[in-house]
mmCIF file of C-alpha atoms in Angstrom:
data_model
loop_
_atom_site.group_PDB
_atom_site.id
_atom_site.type_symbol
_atom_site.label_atom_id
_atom_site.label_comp_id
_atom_site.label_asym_id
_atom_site.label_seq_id
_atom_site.Cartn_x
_atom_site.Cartn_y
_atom_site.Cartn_z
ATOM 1 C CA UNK A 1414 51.800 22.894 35.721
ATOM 2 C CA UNK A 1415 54.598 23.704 38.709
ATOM 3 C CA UNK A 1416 53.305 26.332 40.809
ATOM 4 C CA UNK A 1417 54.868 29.406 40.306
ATOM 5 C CA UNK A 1418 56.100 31.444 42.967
ATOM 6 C CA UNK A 1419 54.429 34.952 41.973
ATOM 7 C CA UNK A 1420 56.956 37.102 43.354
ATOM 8 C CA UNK A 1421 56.244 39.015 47.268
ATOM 9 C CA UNK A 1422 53.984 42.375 47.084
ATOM 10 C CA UNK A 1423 55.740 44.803 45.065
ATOM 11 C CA UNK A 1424 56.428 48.238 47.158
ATOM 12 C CA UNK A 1425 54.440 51.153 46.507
ATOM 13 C CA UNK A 1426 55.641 53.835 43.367
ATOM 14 C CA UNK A 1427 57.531 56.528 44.397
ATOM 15 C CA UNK A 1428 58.760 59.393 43.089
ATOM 16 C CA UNK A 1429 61.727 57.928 40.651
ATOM 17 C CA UNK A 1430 61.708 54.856 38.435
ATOM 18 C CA UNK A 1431 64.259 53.586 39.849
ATOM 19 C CA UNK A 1432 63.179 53.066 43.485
ATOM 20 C CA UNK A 1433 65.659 52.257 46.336
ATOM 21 C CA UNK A 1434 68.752 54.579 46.622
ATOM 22 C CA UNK A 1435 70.609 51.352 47.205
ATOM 23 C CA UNK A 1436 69.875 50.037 44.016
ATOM 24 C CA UNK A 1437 71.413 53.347 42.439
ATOM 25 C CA UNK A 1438 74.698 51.905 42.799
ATOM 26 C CA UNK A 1439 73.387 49.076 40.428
ATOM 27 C CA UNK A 1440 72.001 48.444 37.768
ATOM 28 C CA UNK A 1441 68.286 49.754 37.010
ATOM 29 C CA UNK A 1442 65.796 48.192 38.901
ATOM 30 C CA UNK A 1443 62.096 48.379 38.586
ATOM 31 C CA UNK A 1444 60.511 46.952 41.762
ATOM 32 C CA UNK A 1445 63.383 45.186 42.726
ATOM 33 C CA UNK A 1446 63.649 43.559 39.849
ATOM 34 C CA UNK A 1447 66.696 44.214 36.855
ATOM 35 C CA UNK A 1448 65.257 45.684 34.177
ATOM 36 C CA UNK A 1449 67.668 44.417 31.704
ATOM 37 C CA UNK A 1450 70.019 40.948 33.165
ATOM 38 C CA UNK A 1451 72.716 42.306 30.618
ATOM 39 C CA UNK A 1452 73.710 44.434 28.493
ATOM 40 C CA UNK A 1453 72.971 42.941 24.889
ATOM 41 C CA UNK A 1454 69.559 42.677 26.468
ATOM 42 C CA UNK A 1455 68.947 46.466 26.463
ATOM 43 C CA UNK A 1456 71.054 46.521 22.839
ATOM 44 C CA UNK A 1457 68.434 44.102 21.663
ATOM 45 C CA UNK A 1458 65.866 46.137 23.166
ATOM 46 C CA UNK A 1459 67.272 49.383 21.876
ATOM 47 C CA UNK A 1460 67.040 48.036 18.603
ATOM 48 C CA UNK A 1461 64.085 46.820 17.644
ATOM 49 C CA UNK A 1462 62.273 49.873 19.606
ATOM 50 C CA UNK A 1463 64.710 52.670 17.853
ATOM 51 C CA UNK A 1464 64.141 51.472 14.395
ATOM 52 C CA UNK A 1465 60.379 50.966 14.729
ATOM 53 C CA UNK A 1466 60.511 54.859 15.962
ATOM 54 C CA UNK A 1467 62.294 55.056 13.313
ATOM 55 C CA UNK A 1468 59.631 53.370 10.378
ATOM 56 C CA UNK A 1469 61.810 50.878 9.307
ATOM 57 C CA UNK A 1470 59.648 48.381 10.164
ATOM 58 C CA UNK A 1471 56.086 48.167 11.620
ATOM 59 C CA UNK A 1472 55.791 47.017 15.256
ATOM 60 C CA UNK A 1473 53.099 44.819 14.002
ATOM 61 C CA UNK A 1474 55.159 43.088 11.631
ATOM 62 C CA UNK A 1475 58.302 42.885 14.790
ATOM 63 C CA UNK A 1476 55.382 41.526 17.258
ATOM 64 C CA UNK A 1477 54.204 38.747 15.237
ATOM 65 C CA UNK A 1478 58.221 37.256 14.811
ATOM 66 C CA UNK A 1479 58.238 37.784 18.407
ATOM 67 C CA UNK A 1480 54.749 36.104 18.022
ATOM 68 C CA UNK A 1481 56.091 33.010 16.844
ATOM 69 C CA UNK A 1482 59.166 32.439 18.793
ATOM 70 C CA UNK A 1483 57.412 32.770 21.843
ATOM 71 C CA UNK A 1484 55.343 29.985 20.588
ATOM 72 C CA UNK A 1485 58.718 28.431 20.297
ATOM 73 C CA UNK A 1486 59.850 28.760 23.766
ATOM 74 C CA UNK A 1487 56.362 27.867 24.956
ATOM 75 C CA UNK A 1488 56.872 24.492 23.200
ATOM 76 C CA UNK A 1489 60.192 23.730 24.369
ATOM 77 C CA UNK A 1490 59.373 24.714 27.891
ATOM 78 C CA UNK A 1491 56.048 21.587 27.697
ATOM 79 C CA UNK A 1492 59.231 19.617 26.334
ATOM 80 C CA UNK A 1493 60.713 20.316 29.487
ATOM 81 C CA UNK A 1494 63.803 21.636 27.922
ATOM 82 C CA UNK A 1495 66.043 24.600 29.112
ATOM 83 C CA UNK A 1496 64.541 28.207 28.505
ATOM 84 C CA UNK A 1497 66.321 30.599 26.104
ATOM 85 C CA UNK A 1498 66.856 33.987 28.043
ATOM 86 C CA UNK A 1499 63.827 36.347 27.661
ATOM 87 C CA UNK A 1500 64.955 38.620 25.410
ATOM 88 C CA UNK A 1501 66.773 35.774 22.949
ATOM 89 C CA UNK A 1502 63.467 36.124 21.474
ATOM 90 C CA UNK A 1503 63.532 39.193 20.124
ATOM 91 C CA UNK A 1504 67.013 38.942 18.964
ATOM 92 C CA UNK A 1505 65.791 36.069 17.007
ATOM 93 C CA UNK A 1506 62.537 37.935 15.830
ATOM 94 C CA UNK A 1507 64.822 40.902 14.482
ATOM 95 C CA UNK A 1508 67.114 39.130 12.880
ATOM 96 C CA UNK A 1509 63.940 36.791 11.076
ATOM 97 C CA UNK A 1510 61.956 40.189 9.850
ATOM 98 C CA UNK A 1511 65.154 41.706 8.686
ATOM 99 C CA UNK A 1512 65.759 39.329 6.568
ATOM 100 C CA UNK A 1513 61.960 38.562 5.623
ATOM 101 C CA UNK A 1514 62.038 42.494 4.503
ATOM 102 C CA UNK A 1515 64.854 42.247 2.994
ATOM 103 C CA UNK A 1516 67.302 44.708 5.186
ATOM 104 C CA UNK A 1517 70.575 42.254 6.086
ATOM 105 C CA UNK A 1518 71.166 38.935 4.748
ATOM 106 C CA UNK A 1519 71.335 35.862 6.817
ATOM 107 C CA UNK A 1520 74.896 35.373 5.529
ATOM 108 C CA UNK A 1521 75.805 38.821 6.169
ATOM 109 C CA UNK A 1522 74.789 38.070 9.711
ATOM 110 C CA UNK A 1523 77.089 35.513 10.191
ATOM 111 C CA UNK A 1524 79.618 37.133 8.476
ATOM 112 C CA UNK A 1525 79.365 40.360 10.705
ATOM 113 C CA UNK A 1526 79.141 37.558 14.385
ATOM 114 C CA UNK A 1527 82.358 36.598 12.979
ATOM 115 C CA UNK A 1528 84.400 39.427 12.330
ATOM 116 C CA UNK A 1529 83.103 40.791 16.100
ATOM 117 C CA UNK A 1530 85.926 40.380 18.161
ATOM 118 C CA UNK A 1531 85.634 38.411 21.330
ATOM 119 C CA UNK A 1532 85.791 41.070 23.976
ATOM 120 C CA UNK A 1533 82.213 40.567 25.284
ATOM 121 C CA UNK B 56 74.714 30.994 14.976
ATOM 122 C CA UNK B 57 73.965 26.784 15.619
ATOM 123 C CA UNK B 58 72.456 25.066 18.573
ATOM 124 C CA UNK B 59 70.984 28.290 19.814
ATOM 125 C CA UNK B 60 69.221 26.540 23.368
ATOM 126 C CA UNK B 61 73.168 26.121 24.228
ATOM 127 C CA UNK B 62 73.875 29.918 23.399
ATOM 128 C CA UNK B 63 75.267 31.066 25.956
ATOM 129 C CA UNK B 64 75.444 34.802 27.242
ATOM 130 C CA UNK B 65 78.907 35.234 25.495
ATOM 131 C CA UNK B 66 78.113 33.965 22.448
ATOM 132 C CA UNK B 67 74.843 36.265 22.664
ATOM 133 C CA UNK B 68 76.431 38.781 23.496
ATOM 134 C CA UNK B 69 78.603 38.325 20.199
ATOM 135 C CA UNK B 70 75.941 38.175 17.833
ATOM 136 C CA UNK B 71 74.152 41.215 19.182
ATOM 137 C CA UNK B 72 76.873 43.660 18.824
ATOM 138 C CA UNK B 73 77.431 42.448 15.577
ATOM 139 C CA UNK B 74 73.638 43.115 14.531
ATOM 140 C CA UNK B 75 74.339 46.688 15.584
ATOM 141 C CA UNK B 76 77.083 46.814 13.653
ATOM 142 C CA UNK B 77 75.331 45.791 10.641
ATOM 143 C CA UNK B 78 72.679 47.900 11.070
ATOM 144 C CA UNK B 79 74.430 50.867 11.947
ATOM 145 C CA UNK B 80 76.623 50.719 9.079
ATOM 146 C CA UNK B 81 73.707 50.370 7.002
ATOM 147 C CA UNK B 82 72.465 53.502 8.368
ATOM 148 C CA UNK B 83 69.598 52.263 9.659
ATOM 149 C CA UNK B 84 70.085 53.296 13.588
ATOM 150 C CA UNK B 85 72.514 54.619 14.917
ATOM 151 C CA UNK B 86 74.161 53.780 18.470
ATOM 152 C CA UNK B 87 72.575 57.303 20.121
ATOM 153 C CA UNK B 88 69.169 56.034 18.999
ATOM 154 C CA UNK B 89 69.857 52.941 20.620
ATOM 155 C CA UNK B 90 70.883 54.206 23.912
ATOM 156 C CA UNK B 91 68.584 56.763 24.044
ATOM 157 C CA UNK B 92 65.922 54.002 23.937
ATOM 158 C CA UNK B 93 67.391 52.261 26.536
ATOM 159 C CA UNK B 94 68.207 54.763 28.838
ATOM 160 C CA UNK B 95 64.051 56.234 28.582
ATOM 161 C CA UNK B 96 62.454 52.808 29.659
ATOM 162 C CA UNK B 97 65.863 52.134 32.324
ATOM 163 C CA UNK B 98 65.427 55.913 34.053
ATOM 164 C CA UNK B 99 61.907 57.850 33.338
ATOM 165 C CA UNK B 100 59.444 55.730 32.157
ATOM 166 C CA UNK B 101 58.182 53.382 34.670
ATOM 167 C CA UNK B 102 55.571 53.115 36.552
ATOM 168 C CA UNK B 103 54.281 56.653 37.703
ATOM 169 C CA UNK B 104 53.347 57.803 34.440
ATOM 170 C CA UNK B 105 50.194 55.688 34.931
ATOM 171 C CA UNK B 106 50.010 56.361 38.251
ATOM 172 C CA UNK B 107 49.854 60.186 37.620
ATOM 173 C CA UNK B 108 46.909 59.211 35.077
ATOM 174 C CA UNK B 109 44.891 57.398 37.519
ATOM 175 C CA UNK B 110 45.335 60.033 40.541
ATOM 176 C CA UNK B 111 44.236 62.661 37.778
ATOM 177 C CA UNK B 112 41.140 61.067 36.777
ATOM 178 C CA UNK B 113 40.250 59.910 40.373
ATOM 179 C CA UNK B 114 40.319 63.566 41.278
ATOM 180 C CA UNK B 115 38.977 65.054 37.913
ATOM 181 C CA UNK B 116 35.818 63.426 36.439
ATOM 182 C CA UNK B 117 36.090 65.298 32.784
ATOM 183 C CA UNK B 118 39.714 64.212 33.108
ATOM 184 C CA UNK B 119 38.608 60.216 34.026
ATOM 185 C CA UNK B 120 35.624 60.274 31.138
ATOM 186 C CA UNK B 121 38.549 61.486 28.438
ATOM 187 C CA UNK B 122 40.481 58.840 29.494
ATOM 188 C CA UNK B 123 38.000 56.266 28.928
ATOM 189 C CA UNK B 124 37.317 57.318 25.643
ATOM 190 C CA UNK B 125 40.848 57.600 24.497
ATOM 191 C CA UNK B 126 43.478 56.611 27.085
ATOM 192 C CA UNK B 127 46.130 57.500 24.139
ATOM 193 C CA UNK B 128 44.536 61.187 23.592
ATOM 194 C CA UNK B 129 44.413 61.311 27.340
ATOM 195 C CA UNK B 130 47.792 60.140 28.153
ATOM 196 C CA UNK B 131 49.146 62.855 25.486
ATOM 197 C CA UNK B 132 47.756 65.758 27.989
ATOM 198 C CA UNK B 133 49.970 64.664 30.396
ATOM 199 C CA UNK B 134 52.818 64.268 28.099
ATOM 200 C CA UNK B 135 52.917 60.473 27.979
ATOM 201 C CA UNK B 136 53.280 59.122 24.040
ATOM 202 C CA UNK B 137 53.097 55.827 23.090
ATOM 203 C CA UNK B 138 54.956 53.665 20.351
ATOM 204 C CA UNK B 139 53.705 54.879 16.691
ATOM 205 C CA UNK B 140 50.345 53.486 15.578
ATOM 206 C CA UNK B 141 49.917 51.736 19.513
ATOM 207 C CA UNK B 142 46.434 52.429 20.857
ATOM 208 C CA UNK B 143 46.729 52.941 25.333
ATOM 209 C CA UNK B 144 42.889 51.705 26.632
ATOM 210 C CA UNK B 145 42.438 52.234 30.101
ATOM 211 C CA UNK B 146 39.677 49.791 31.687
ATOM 212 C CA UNK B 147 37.741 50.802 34.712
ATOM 213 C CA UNK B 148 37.646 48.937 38.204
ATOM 214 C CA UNK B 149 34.543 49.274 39.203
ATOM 215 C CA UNK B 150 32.466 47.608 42.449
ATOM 216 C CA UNK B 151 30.759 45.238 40.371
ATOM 217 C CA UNK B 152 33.581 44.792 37.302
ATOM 218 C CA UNK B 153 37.268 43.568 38.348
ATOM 219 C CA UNK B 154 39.231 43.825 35.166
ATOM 220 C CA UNK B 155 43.309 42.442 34.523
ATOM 221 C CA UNK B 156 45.518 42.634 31.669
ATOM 222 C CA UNK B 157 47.671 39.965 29.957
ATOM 223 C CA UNK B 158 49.314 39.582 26.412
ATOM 224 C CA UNK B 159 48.530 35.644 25.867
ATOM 225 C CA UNK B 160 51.027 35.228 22.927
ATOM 226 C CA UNK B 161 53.763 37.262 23.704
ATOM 227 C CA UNK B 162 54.464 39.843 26.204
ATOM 228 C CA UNK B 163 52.636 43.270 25.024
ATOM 229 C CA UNK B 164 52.258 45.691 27.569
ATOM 230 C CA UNK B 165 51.580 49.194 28.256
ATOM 231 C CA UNK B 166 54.897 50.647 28.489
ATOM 232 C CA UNK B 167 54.484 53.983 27.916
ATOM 233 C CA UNK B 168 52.179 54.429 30.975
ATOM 234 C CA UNK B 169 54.133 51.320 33.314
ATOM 235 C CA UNK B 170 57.719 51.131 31.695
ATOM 236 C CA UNK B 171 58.954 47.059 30.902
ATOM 237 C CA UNK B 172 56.696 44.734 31.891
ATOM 238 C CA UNK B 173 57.916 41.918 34.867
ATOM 239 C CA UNK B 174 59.013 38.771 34.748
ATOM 240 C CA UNK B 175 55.990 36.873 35.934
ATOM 241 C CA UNK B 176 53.927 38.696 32.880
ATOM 242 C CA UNK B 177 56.220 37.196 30.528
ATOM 243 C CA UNK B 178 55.797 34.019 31.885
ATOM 244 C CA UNK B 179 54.036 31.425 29.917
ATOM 245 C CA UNK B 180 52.285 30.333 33.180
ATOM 246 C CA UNK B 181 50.947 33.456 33.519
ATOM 247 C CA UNK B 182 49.780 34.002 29.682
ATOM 248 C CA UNK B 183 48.356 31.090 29.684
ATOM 249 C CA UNK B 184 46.709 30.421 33.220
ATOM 250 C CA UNK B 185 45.066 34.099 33.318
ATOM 251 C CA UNK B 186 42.703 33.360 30.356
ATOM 252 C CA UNK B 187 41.855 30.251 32.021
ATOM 253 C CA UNK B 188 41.299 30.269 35.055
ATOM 254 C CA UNK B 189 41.643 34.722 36.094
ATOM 255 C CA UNK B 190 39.788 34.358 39.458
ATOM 256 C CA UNK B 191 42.487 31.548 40.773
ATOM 257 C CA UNK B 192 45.763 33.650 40.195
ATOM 258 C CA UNK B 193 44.376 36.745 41.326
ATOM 259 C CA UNK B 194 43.487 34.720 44.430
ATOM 260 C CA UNK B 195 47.382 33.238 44.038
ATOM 261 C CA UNK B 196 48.711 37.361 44.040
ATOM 262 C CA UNK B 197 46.581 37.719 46.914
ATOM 263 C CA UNK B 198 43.494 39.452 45.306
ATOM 264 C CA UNK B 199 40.240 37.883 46.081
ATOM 265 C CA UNK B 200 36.997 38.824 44.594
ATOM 266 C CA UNK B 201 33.432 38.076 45.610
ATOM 267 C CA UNK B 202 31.496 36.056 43.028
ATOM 268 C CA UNK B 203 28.988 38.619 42.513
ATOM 269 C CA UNK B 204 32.112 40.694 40.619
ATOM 270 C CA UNK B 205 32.365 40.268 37.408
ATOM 271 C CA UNK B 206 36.219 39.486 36.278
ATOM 272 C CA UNK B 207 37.291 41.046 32.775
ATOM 273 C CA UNK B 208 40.696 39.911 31.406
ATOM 274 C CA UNK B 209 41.814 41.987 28.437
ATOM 275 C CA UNK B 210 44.192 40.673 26.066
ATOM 276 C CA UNK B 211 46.696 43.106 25.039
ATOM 277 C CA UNK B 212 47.757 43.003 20.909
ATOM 278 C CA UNK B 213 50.943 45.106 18.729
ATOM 279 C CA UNK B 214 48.172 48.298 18.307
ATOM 280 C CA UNK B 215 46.587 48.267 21.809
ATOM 281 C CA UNK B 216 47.809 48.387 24.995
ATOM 282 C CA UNK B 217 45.437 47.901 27.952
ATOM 283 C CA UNK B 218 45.739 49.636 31.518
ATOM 284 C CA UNK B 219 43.306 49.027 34.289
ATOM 285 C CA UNK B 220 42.217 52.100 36.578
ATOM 286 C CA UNK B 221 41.748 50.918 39.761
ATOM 287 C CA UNK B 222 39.096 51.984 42.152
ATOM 288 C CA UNK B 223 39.710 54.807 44.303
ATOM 289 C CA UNK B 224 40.549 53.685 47.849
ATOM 290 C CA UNK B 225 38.166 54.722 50.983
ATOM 291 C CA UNK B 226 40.319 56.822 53.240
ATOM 292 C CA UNK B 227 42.065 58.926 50.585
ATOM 293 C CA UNK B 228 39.112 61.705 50.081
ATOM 294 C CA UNK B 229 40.505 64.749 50.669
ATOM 295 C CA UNK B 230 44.114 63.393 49.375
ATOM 296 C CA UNK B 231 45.514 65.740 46.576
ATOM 297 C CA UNK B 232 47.034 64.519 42.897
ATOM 298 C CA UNK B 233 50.713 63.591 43.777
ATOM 299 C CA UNK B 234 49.870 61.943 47.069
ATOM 300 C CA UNK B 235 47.030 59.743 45.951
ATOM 301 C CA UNK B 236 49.759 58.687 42.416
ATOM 302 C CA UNK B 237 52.083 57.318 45.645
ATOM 303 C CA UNK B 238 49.420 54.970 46.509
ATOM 304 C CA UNK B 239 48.584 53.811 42.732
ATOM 305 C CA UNK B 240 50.847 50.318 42.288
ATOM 306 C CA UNK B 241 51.899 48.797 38.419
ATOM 307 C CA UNK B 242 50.436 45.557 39.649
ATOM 308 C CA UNK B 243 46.871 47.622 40.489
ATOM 309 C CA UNK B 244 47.370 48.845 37.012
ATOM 310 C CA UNK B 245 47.747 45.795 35.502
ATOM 311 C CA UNK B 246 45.217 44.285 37.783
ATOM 312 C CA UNK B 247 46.456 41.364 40.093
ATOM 313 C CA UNK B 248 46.338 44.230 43.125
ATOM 314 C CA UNK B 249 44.093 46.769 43.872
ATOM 315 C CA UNK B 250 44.718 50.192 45.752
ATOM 316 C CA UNK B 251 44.912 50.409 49.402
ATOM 317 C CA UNK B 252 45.459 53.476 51.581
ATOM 318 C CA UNK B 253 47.468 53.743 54.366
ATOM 319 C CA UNK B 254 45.851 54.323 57.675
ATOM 320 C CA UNK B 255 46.758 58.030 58.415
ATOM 321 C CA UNK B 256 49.073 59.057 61.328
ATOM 322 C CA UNK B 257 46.869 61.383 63.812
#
């Protein structure tokens, strides 16, 4: 296994989240470190957590999808292939239980990626 | 969407906002639920919200046995709720029992109580490594224990959420609430660190 630089002592809390008033220009950091790399991170985010507020799916049933492609990107990673970004996971896991329960179609998905326009 | 290793951030990107879309057009979120998420775990919750736990029950034992019992019951007095149906147990540091939390086949974490987790916890190195050998990469973050303390690693789940109360730190006695939460770190609460206290300024 590489050795993995754990990353320097983290600075104590202080009164805000967000810690440094130089990061306030920014975006959010949690010591030091982005809390989101981009924005369809947070919209993933966003999503699964506001509809599992919501009941329209238990976390338990999210967690295990997210479960399984973790195991994914575990496997590939011993391959020694190139990671997926972090949160690719749980865009995959959400789009997998929505269509195990029945709530979007895997062709409507695709259908809907098309018509998005490509301002992103 | 094909040949998803090669995504990249564009394409992402793409597909995302089109989920939302969907969904939102299918009425089931809307893009104020959404942001509201995101904006809770990018501005207030982090951190402190555990921290303000810890000072509390450091400074009131009735306080520190409720937590114990029922971290999410005890979090609630404070304010602090959880995901529905997700169980907060808070494990105690104590001179003979070192304990540390990990989430071995995903990434759960207490986030109510420490906001998103960090990188390094997401890491497969770490989920993997910390069941197997816990004394090593605590000595690796810079934590090392005596052998005569016993080292607990806790494996978090979807329903429960671990946090680790630290021991309280010689020097701070006679410290009040707010200024002993200052000293109280995420990684003590998650348990590669533990609590130190300054030396005071005479």
């Amino acid at each position: 296994m590489s050795a993995l630089a754990w990353p320097s002592p983290e600075k104590p809390v202080s009164a805000r989240a967000r810690l440094s008033p130089e990061d306030e220009a920014g975006p959010p950091r949690h010591n030091g470190e982005l809390v989101f790399e981009a924005p369809w991170e947070s919209q993933v985010f966003g999503l699964a957590v506001a509809m599992a507020d919501q009941g329209i799916f238990e976390w338990a049933a999210f967690r295990q999808k997210l479960v399984e492609e973790t195991a994914l990107d575990d496997a590939a990673e011993r391959a020694g292939r190139q990671p997926r970004p972090y949160y690719l996971r749980w865009e995959r896991a959400l789009e997998r239980l929505l269509v195990d329960l029945g709530l979007a179609g895997a062709e409507e998905l695709d259908a809907a990626e098309e018509l998005e326009p490509d301002t992103h | 969407m094909t040949g998803e290793a090669e995504a990249s951030d564009t394409d992402i990107a793409r597909r995302v906002a089109a989920l939302e879309a969907l969904l939102v057009s299918k009425g089931l979120v809307t893009s104020e639920g959404i942001d509201a998420v995101v904006a809770a775990y990018e501005a207030d919750i982090g951190p402190l919200r555990g921290a303000q736990l810890v000072a509390r029950a450091w400074c009131d034992a009735a306080f520190k046995g409720r937590l114990l019992a029922d971290g999410t019951k005890a979090a609630a007095e404070l304010g602090i709720t959880g995901l529905r149906g997700e169980h907060l147990v808070v494990v105690e540091n104590t001179p003979r029992r070192h304990n540390v939390v990990v989430c071995t086949l995903c990434s759960c974490y207490p986030w109510a109580v420490l906001g998103l987790p960090p990188s390094w916890y997401k890491s497969s190195e770490y989920r993997a490594r910390m069941v197997i050998e816990p004394r090593k990469v605590l000595a690796e973050f810079g934590l090392c224990l005596p052998e005569d303390v016993e080292v607990s690693v806790w494996d978090s789940n979807a329903d429960t959420r671990y946090m680790v109360l630290p021991q309280r730190p010689a020097g701070s006695e006679g410290m009040g609430e707010q200024e002993l939460a200052a000293l109280v770190t995420r990684d003590a609460m998650v348990g590669v660190a533990t609590v130190a206290c300054p030396p005071r300024s005479r």
